[in-house]
Short mmCIF file of C-alpha atoms in Angstrom, two decimals:
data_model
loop_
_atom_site.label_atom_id
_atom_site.label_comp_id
_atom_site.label_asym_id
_atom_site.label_seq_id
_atom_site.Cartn_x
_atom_site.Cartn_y
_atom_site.Cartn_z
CA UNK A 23 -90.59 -55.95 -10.98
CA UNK A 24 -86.98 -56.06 -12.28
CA UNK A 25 -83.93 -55.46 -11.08
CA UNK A 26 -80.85 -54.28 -13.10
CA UNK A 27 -79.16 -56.20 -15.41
CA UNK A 28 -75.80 -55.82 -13.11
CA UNK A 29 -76.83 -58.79 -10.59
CA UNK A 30 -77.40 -61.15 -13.63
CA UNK A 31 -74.30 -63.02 -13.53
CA UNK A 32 -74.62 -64.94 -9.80
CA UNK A 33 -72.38 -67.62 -10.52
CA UNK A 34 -68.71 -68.36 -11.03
CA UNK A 35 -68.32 -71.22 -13.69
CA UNK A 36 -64.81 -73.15 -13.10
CA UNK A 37 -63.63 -76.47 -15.10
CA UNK A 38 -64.91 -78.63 -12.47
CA UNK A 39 -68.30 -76.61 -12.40
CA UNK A 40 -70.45 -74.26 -11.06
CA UNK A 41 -70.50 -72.47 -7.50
CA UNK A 42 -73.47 -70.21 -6.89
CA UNK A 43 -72.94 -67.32 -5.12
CA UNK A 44 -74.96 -65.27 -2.63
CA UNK A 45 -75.97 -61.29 -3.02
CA UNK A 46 -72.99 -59.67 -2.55
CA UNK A 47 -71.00 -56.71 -3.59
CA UNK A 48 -67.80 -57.38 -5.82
CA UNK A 49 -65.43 -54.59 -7.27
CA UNK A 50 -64.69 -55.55 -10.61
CA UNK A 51 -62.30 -54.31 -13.60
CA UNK A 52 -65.48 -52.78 -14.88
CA UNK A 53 -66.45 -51.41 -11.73
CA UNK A 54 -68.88 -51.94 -8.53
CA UNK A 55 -71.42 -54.74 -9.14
CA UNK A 56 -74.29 -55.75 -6.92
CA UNK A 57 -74.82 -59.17 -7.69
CA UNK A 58 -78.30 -60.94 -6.74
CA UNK A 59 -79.70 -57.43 -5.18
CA UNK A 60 -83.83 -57.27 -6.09
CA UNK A 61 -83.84 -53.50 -6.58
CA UNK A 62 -87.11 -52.48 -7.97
CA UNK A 63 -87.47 -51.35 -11.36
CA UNK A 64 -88.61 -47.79 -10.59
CA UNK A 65 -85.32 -47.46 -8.44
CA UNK A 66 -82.97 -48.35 -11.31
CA UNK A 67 -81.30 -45.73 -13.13
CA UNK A 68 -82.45 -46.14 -17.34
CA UNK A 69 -78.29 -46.09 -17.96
CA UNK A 70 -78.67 -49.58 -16.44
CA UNK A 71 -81.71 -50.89 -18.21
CA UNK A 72 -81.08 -52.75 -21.71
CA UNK A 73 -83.01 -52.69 -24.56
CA UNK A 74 -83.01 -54.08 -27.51
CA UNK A 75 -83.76 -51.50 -30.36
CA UNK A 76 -82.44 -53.32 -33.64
CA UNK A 77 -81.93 -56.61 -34.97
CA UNK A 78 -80.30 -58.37 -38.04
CA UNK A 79 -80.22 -61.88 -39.70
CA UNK A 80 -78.44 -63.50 -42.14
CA UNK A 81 -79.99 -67.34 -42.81
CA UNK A 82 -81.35 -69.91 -45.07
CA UNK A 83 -84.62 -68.81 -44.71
CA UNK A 84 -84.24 -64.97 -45.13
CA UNK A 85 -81.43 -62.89 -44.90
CA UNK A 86 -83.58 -59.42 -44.32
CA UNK A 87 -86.17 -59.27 -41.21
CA UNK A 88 -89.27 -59.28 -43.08
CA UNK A 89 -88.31 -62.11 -45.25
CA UNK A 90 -87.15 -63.63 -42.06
CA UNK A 91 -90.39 -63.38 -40.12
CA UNK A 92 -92.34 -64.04 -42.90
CA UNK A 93 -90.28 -67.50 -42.91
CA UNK A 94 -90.10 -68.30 -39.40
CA UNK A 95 -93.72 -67.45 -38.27
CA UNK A 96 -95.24 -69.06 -41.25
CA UNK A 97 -93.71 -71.95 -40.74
CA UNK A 98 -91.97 -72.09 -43.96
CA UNK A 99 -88.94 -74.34 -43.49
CA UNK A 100 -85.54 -73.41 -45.50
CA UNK A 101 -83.77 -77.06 -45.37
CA UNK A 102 -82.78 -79.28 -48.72
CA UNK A 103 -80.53 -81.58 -50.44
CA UNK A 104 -76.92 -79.92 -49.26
CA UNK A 105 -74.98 -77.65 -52.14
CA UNK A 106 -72.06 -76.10 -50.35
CA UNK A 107 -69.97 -79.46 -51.13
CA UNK A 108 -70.12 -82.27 -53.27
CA UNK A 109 -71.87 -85.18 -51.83
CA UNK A 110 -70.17 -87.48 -54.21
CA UNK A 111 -66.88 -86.64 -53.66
CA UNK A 112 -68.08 -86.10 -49.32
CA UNK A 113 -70.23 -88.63 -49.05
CA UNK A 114 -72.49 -88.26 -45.93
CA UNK A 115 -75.14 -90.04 -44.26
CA UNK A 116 -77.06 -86.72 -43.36
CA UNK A 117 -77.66 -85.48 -47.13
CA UNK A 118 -79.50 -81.82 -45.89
CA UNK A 119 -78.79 -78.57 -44.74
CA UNK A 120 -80.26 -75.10 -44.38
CA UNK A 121 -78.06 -73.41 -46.30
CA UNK A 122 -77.70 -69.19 -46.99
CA UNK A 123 -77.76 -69.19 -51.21
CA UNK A 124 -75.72 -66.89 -53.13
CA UNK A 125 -78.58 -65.82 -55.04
CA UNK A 126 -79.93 -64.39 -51.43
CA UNK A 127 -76.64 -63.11 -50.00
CA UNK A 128 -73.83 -61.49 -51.13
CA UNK A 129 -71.44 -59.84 -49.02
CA UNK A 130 -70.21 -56.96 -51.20
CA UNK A 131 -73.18 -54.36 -49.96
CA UNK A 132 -72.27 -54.34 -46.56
CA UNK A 133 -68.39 -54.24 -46.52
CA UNK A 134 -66.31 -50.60 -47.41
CA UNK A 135 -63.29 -52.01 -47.61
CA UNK A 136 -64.04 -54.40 -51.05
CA UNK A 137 -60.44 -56.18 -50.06
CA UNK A 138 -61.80 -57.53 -46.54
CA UNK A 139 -64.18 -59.53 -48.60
CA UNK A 140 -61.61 -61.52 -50.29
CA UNK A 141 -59.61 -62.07 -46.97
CA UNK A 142 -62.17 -63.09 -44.41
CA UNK A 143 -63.99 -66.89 -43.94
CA UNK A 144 -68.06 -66.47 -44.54
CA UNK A 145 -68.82 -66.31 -41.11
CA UNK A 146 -67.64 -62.77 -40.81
CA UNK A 147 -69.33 -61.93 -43.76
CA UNK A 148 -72.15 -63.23 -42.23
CA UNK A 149 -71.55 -61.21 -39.22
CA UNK A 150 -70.64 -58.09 -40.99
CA UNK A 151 -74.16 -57.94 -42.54
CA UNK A 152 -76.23 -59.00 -39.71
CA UNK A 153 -74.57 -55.88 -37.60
CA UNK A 154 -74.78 -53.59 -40.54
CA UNK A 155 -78.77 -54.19 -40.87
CA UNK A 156 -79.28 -53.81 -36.96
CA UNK A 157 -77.81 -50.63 -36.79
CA UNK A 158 -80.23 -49.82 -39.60
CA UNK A 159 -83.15 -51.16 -37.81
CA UNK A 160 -81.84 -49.54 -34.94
CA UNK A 161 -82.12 -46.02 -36.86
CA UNK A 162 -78.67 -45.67 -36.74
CA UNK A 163 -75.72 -45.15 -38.86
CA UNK A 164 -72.15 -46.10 -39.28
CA UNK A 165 -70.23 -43.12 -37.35
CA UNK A 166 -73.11 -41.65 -35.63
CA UNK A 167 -72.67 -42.58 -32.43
CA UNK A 168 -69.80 -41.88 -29.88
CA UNK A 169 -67.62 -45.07 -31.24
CA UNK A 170 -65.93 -45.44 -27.91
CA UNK A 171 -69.45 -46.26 -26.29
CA UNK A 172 -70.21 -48.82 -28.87
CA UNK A 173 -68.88 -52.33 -28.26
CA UNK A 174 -69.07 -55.91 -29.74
CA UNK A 175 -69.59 -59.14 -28.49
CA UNK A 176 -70.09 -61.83 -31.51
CA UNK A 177 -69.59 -65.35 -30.87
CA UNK A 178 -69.10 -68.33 -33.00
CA UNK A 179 -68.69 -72.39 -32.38
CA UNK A 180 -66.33 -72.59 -35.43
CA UNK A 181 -64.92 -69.44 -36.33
CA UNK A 182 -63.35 -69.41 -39.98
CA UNK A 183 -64.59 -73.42 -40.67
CA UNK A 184 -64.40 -72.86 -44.67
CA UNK A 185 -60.84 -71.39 -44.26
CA UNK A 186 -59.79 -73.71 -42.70
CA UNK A 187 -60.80 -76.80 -44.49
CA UNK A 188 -59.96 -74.94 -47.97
CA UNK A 189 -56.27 -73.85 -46.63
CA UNK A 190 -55.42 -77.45 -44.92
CA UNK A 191 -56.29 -79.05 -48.42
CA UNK A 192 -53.64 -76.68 -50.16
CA UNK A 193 -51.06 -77.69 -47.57
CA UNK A 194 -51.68 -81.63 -48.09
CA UNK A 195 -51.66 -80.92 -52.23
CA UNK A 196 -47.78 -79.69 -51.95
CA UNK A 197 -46.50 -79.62 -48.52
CA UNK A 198 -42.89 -78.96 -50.00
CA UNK A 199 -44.75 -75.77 -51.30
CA UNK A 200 -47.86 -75.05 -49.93
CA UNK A 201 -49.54 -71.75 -51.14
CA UNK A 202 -51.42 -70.95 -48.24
CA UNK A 203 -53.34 -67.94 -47.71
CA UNK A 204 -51.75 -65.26 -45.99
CA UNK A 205 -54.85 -64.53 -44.23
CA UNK A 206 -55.51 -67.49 -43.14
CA UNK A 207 -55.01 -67.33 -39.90
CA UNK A 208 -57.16 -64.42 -39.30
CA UNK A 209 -59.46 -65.80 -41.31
CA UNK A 210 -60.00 -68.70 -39.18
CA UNK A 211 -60.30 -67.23 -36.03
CA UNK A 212 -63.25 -67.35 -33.68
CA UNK A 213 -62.55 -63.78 -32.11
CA UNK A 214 -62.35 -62.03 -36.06
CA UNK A 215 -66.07 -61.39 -36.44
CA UNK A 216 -66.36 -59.22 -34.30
CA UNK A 217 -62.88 -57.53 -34.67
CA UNK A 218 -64.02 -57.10 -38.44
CA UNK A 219 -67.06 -55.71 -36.80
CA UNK A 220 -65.75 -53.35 -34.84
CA UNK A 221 -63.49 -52.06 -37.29
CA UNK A 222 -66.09 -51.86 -40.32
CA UNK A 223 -68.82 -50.19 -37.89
CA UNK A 224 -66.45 -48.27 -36.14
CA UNK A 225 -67.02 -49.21 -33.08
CA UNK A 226 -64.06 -48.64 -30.30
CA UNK A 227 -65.60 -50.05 -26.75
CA UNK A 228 -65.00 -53.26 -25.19
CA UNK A 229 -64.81 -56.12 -28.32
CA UNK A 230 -64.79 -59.58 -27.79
CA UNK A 231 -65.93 -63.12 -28.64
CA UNK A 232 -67.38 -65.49 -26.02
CA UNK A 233 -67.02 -69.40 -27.76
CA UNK A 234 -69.12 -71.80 -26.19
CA UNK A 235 -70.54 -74.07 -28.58
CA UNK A 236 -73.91 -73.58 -29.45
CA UNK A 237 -74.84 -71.31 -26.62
CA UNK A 238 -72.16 -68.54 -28.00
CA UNK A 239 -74.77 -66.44 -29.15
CA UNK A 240 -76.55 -66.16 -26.05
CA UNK A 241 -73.40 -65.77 -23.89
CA UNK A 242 -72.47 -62.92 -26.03
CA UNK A 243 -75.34 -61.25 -25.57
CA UNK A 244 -76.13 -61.53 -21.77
CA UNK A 245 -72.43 -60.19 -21.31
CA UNK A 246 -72.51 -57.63 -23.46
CA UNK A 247 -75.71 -56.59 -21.57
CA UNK A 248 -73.52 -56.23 -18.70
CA UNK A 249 -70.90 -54.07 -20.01
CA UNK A 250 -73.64 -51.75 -20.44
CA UNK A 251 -75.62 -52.39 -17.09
CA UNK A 252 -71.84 -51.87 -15.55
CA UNK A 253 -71.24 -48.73 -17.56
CA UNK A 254 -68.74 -49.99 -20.21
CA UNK A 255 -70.89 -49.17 -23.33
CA UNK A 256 -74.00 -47.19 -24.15
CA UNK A 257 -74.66 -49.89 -27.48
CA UNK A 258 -73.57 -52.87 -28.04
CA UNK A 259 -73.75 -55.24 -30.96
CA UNK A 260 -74.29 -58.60 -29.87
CA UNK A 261 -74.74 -62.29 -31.26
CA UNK A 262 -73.50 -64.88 -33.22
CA UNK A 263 -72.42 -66.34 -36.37
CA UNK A 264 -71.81 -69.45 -38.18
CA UNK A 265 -70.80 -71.07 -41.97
CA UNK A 266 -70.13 -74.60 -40.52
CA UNK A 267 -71.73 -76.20 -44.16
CA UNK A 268 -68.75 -77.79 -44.77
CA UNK A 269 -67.50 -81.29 -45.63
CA UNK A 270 -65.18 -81.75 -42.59
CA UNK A 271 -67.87 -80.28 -40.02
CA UNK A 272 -70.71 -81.88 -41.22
CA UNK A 273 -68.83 -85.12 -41.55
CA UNK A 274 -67.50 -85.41 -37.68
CA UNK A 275 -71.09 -84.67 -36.82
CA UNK A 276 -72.18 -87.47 -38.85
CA UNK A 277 -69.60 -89.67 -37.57
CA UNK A 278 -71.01 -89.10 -33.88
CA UNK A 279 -74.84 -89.93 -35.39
CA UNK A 280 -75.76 -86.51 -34.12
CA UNK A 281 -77.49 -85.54 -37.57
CA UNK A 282 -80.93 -86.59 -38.92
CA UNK A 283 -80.19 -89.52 -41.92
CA UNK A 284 -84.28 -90.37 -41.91
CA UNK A 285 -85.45 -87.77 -44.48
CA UNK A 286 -82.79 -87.17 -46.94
CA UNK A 287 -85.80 -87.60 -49.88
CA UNK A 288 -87.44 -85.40 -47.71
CA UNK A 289 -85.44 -82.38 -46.69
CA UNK A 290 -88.03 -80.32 -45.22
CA UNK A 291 -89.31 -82.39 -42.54
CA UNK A 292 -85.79 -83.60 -41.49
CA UNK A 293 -85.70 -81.37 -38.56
CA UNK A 294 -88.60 -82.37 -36.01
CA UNK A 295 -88.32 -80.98 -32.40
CA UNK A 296 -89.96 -82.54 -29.86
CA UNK A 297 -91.94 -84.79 -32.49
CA UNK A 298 -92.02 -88.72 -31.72
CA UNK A 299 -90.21 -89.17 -35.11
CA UNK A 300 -86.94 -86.96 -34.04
CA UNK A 301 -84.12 -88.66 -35.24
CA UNK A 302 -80.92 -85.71 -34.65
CA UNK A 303 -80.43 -81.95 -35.86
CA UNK A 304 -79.93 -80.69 -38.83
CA UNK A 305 -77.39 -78.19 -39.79
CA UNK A 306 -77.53 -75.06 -40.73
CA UNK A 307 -75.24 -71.19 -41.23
CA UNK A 308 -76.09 -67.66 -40.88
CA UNK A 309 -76.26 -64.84 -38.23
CA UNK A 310 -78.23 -62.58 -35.66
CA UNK A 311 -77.36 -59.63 -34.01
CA UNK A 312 -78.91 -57.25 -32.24
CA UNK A 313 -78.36 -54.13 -31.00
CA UNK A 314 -78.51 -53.67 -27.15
CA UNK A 315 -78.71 -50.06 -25.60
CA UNK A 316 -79.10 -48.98 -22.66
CA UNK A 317 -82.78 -46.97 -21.71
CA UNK A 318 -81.45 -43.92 -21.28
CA UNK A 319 -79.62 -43.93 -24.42
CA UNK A 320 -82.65 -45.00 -26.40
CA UNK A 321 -85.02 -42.69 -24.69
CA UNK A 322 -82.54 -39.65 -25.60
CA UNK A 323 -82.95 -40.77 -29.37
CA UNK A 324 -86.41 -41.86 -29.36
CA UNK A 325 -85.50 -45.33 -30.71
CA UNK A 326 -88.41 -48.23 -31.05
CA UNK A 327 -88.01 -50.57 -28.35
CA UNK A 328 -89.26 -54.04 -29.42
CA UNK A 329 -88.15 -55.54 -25.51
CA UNK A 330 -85.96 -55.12 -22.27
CA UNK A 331 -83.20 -57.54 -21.27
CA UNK A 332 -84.14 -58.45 -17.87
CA UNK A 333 -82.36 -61.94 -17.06
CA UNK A 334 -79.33 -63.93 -18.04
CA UNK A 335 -78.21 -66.96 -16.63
CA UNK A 336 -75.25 -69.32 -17.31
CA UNK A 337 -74.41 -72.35 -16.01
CA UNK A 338 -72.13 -75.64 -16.56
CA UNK A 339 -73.18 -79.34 -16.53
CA UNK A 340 -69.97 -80.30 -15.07
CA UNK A 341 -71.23 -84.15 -16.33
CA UNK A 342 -70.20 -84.76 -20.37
CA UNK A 343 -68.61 -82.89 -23.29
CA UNK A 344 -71.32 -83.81 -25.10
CA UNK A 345 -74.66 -85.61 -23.81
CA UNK A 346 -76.76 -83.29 -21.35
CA UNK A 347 -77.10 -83.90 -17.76
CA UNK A 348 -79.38 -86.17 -16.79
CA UNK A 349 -83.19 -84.30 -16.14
CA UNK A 350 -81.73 -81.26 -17.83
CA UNK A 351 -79.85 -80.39 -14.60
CA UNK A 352 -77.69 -78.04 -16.35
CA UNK A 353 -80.29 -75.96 -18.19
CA UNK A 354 -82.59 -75.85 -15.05
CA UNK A 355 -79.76 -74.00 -13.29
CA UNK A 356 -79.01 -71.35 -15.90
CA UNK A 357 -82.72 -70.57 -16.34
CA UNK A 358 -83.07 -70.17 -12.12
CA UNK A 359 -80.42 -67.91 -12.27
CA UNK A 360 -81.89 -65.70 -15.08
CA UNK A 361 -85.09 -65.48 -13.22
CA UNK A 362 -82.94 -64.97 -9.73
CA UNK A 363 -81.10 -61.68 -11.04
CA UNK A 364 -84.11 -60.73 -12.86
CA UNK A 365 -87.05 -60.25 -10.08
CA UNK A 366 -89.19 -61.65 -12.80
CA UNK A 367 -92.52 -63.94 -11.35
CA UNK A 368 -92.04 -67.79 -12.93
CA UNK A 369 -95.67 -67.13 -13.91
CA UNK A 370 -94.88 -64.25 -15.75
CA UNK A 371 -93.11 -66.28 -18.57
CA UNK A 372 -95.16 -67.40 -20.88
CA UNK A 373 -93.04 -68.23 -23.84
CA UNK A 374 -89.81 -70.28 -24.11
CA UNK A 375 -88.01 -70.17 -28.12
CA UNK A 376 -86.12 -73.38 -26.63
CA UNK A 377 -83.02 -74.83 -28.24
CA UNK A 378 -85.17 -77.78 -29.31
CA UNK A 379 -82.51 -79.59 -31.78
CA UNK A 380 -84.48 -82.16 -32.98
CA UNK A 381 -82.45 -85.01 -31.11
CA UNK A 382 -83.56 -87.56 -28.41
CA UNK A 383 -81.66 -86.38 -25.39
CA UNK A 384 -82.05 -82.57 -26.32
CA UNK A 385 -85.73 -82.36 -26.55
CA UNK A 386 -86.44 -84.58 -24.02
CA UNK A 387 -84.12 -83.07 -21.11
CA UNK A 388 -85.18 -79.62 -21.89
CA UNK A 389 -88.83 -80.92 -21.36
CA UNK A 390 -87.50 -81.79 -18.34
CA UNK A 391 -85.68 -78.75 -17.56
CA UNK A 392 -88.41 -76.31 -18.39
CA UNK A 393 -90.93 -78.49 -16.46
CA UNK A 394 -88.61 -78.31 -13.61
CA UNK A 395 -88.45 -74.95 -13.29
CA UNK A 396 -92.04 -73.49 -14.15
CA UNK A 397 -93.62 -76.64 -12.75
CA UNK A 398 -97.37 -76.35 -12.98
CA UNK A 399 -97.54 -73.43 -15.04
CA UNK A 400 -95.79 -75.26 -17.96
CA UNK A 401 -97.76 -78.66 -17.59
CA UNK A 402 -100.86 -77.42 -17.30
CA UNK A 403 -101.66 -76.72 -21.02
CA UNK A 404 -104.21 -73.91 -20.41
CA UNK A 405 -102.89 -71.71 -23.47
CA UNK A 406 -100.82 -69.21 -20.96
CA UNK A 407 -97.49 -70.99 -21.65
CA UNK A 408 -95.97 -72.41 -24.51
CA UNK A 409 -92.79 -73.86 -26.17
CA UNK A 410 -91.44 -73.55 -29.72
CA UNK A 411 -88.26 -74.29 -31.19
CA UNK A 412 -87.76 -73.03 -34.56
CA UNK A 413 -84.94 -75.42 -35.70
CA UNK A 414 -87.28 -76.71 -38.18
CA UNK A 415 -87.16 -73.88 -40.39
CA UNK A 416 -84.18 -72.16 -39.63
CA UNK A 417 -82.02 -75.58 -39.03
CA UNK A 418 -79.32 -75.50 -36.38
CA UNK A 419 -77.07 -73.21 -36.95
CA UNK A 420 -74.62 -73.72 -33.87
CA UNK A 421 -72.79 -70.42 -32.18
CA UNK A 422 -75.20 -68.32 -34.37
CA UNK A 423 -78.32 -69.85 -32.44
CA UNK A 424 -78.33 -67.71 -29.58
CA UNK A 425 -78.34 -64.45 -31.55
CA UNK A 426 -81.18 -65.75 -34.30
CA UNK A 427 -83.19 -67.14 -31.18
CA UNK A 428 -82.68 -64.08 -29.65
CA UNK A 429 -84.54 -61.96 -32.67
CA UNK A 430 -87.41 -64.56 -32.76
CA UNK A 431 -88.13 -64.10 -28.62
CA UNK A 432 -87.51 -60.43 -28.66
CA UNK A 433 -90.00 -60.16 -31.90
CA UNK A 434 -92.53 -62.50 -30.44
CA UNK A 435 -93.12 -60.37 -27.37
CA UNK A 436 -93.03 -56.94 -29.72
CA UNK A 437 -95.38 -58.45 -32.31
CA UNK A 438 -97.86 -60.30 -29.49
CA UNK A 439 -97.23 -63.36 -31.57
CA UNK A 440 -95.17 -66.97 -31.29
CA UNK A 441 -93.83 -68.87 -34.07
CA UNK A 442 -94.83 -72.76 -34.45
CA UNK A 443 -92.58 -75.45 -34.26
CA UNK A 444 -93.20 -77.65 -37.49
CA UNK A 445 -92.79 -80.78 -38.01
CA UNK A 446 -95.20 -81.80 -35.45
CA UNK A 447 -97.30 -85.16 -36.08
CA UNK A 448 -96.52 -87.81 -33.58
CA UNK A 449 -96.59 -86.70 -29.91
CA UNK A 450 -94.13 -87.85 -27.68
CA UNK A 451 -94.85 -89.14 -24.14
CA UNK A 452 -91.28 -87.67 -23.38
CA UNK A 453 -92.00 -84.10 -24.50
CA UNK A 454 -95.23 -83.42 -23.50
CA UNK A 455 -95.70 -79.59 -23.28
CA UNK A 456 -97.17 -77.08 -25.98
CA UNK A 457 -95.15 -76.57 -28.44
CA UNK A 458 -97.38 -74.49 -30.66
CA UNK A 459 -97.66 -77.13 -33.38
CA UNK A 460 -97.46 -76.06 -36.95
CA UNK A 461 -99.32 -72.93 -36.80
CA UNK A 462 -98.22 -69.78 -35.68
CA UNK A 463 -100.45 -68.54 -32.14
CA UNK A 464 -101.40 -65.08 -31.74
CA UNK A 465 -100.69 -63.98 -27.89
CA UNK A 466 -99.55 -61.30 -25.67
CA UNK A 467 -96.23 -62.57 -24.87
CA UNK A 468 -95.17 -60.46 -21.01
CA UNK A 469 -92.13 -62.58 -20.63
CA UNK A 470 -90.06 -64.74 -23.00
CA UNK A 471 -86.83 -66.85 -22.59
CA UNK A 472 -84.47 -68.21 -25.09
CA UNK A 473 -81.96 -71.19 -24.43
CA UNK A 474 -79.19 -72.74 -25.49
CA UNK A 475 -76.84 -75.81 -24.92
CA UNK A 476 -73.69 -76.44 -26.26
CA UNK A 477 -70.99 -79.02 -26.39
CA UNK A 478 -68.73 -78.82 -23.23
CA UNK A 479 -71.87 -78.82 -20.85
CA UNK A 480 -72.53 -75.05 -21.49
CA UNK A 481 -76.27 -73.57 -20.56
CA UNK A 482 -77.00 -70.29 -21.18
CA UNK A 483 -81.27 -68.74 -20.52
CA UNK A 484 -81.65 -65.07 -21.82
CA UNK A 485 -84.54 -63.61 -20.20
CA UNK A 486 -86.85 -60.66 -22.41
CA UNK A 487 -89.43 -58.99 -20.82
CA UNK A 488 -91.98 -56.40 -22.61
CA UNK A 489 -90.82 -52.62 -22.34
CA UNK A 490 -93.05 -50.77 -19.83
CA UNK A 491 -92.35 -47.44 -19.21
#
């Protein structure tokens, strides 16, 4: 049983941490909110369910769903030798990348105003395209919807990286007369995906970015599920995007030994989650957004459903800006409270697309996170829950994680099938759950959760159920 997606958010988050709070009502700006109430499913009205009823991706290893799927459930991994920038004249330890070719993308199909193009950083191209094909796969069109029911909520760790770097080295060339873009300042902005977004999909509701490191994605898109839960928006476009393949980002990543520098003569195995061998992430660019709407708004339409958004849950480490709480503290909290406003059994879940980054700490607190909350039902290997983190093919790709992760869980339970997490040869006695090595398993998947972690001690747990009438 499920309750609605208005008593997800059962927390306040503050610098200095996180205080839970207790069911309660609260009038908001967006209106009344019962927070941490377990209404049953059959007594919530459908304008308070969310679904998901269209997804799109821009990556390294597909930038269409089919190709996408065909990538990430086969196991078919998208990293090599770094092309964006010259290594000779950027010389990095970490020599690979997932990168999004030109040959694959090009952002001139999805854009009607041709000058935007010119004027915006890659990421909102990126973004642009990935909210373009949802709609699509949403079987919807530009314009026809109500635009002031359709919001945006697209996050991003970096915002306008490329811009940035490019327009900084013009200033340094002739600072007595720089020729700096115009537009680079809203180039370079974190919040100008999805303003570009909203203006080239014409959508007028509530619009904003959430920027939270690598969990942006997922933040996005458990609070845009409440501005429809609340009422705010019938749709809403939701995710995140990245182009962080740059010399100055991939540098201070190397400089912190975050990155993989093992398997630069062999790119493809660089990124191994929760393998024995894992020596740091590997990075990578792109987007995925999906389109969330609520039941009743998908029912009137007859849109596919591939799953309902039953839980999210966010929560702060309050302990480094960069290394995870100790046991996975953090994460453990944000996936209680997704389960906690969700009225979703623990054994119910039986698939977790975990952040899995491919780096010592990462994998092995999450181990410990997930194993903290599902307890038994995640150590006991009996084929009724699993792990994957699809890093390996996809490469990290930062504030876009949360919305590419999302696609992958939301698919898995819609196609009754999980992707593999490759790369897997040398167990680990730290991570020590089933991670579906290698080979994509068949199964039907009733509940799934997706999580992220990102830099500043954010957690964020996004909790998909299967659609049932």
């Amino acid at each position: 049983m499920r309750s609605s997606m208005l008593p997800l958010a059962a927390l306040i988050i503050t610098y200095l941490g996180v205080v839970e709070v207790e069911a309660f009502t609260v009038s908001t700006s967006r209106g009344k909110k019962i927070i941490g109430d377990k209404t049953r499913l059959s007594a919530i009205p459908d304008e308070q369910r969310v679904v998901i009823t269209g997804a799109g991706v821009v990556s390294g290893c597909g930038c269409d769903l089919p190709t996408f799927v065909e990538s990430v459930w086969g196991g078919k991994s998208s990293l090599g030798r770094i092309s964006r920038f010259s290594l000779e004249e950027f010389p990095i330890n970490c020599e690979v990348a997932s990168e999004v070719p030109e040959e694959m993308f090009t952002p001139k199909p999805w854009f009607t105003n041709f000058k935007s193009i010119r004027s915006n950083d890659r990421y909102t191209h990126f973004a642009v395209a990935s909210s373009k094909m949802a709609l699509a796969d949403a079987g919807l069109e530009v314009g026809s919807t109500d635009p002031s029911r359709l919001g945006v909520m697209i996050g991003s760790a970096f915002g306008g990286a490329e811009t940035f770097e490019r327009e900084t080295l013009k200033l340094h060339a002739n600072p007595s007369r720089p020729k700096v873009s115009p537009f680079t300042i809203p180039a370079l902005l974190g919040n100008t995906a999805s303003g570009i977004v909203g203006i080239e999909c014409e959508a007028q509701g509530p619009n904003y970015s959430v920027i939270s490191a690598c969990a942006s994605g997922s933040h996005c898109i458990g609070e845009a599920a409440e501005m429809i839960a609340s009422g705010e928006a019938d749709m809403m476009l939701a995710g995140g995007t990245e182009a962080t393949v740059t010399p100055l980002v991939c540098a201070g990543f190397d400089a912190m030994k975050a990155m993989c520098t093992a398997f630069n003569d062999e790119p493809k195995k660089a990124s191994r989650p929760f393998d024995k061998k894992r020596a740091g992430f590997v990075m990578g660019e792109g987007a995925g957004v999906v389109v969330l709407e609520s039941l009743a708004s998908a029912k009137k339409r007859g849109a596919k459903i591939y799953c309902e958004l039953s839980g999210y849950g966010a929560s702060c480490d309050a302990h480094h800006i960069t290394t995870p709480a100790p046991e996975g503290r953090g994460l453990a909290n944000a996936m209680e409270r997704a389960l906690k406003g969700s009225g979703v059994e623990k054994m119910d879940v039986n698939y977790i697309n975990a952040h899995g980054t491919s780096t010592a700490y990462n994998d092995k607190f999450e181990t410990m996170a997930i194993k903290t909350v599902f307890g038994e039902h995640a150590t006991k290997k009996d084929g009724n829950f699993v792990v994957s983190s699809t890093k390996g093919v996809t490469g990290h790709t930062l504030g876009a994680a949360g919305g590419i992760e999302a696609i992958i869980a939301a698919l898995s339970i819609y196609n009754g099938k999980v992707p593999p997490t490759i790369n897997q040869e040398e167990a680990d006695e730290d991570c020590d759950l089933d991670y579906v090595p290698n080979v994509a398993r068949d199964m039907e998947v009733k509940a799934a959760m997706s999580t992220n972690l990102g830099f500043g001690g954010h957690n964020a747990a996004l909790l998909f159920t299967k659609y049932e009438e």
